[in-house]
Steps between C-alpha positions, in 0.01 A plus 500: 500500500799296474716806530299599815554163659867497409526829669331375800718199514806700451383733771430200725815334418709808565709519819314682778681812624681427798503750805825678554681327787528722805831673518657418846712803582804352669589750758855489593568443855610789677849459622554476866657774687839437669333531832254226409782259375694565808188415731407195289862380566462566873174313525675182389795542743470313823774676694323842435183384656682352795714802561208755436263300744771490784580873446135596516459291827814674645379851404147421651676369827688841512182697451260297709728310740470744781127425521564114548686565830421686824855598536685813341871503420573705820276308748684313765351170663712488822353161593627338183843641429726303275225233441489268213191503248166440679128550430529843644833600330503309161864581428628527869620806684838644536708571814291825580166317426420652175277306279715365203209473260407861562857610433522292190186658353631849585847411357320365174315821464820712490687238287225504232461867496877551453523219234174617278604885530888470469514237244279646225637854583850375443396334179333836388837691556680224324270541199502889459879527572596212279266593206621859520849432504468245203293727293700817556848331407811710478622693810156472666505106482876502624423731790213286626693179446786650721247564767363152472850331494615718807185372709559142392860524642372526846249195617185650566489347858813697580334829357194426717721444800662835448166669453352365811563786711295694268206284543441592874368170565204550250417189291335741271810659406676182477234398243591813291867411535450154390319623183767753435803249520334200310464608148839512348530127351160527335583858367797346317282246334228736390776747382659221281147409355417867446815558295373227240140633511643852428567408126169361450275671239209585734749656753662699214164621360394623844830680515462657159138603605634727756412300814703588817753262625257405824197457257702265281637312815152469654301416191739273299788393698355386851186316334752294314709404779189469739544112523844532656387765741178290592732188575750741706227653677358152618841362605593831642229464760682206649821655473381809710357285763825298529701820518271641763536179709866486456536874627265450795685173586819691548341795661484747208149481413171503708563597862304409823227520606405433119568143383565332173606157405865619504478609854297194603779274345769694675331459838425136432832379362661469857235268604467289173599178688330560842181688407482414124155656446648844548711460191316234293176685461651827379735316288238272347259793439795687303596193287148441389436852421804516283458169330128599414637826341777316321239245345303787379775685354650180337154431345454838383865500347415195287164623415651819361811326344413141424857425391640589850392149617671327212809705569511409858459130415 
């Protein structure tokens, strides 16, 4: 009896078995992709939002601006020739009675098309040529580098002036020429970057596995210099718009009856002091457009390479 009581007491006094604590599996956070990191940085960059907002408004104006006015770029209001801004003509009229707002909208359309096509196209050429030259090395690299240096000797503007007779007044042909003559500097940068990437293990592995030159360049070289290409394509849009405006201003670009910001500036420069609206509205539109693109490109550069802002400071 005593032994039973002792056994009971020992069972009662024995520590109760505790339930195993739930094992909380700590899942390692999935590393963010480079694109998400860049986008997160852009979200905290005010100048990106300012530039992007203004650029979107300008693009919308170029697309839908023609529906905001009753006038077309070729319409003439003979009763209000050379008139300052009014309710009927928001930006005024020129000496022939053309509505300046309608002409600016038409000029914006051409400038934006040229910029958004020629800029990225020039960057694409630079990426392919520079990456191919840097990867090939040897005589292939020297031959391509010689062509690049030869094209850099002559200013691009001078080359475009020489090619003007072949454009036959077509702004589409001029856009192609702008893309073909604007890739050399970035090609040199990509070429130098590729020469260092060529000795990396993943490139050597792809070469030893029998991949062709173009396959290695497309799959391994260009993705590793994509950040430089993205920045160059963004800033190249502004450069191509400015190049088109300069050519049209001097009479080597868009030809009448078509209009661009360059032709409007050329027509309004002689009246900048007597009829300032003819010059100020096209000039202001061009400045705001280039500034918006530059803000976006500058923010994108800092988001891709955070040390660039430190280096500039």
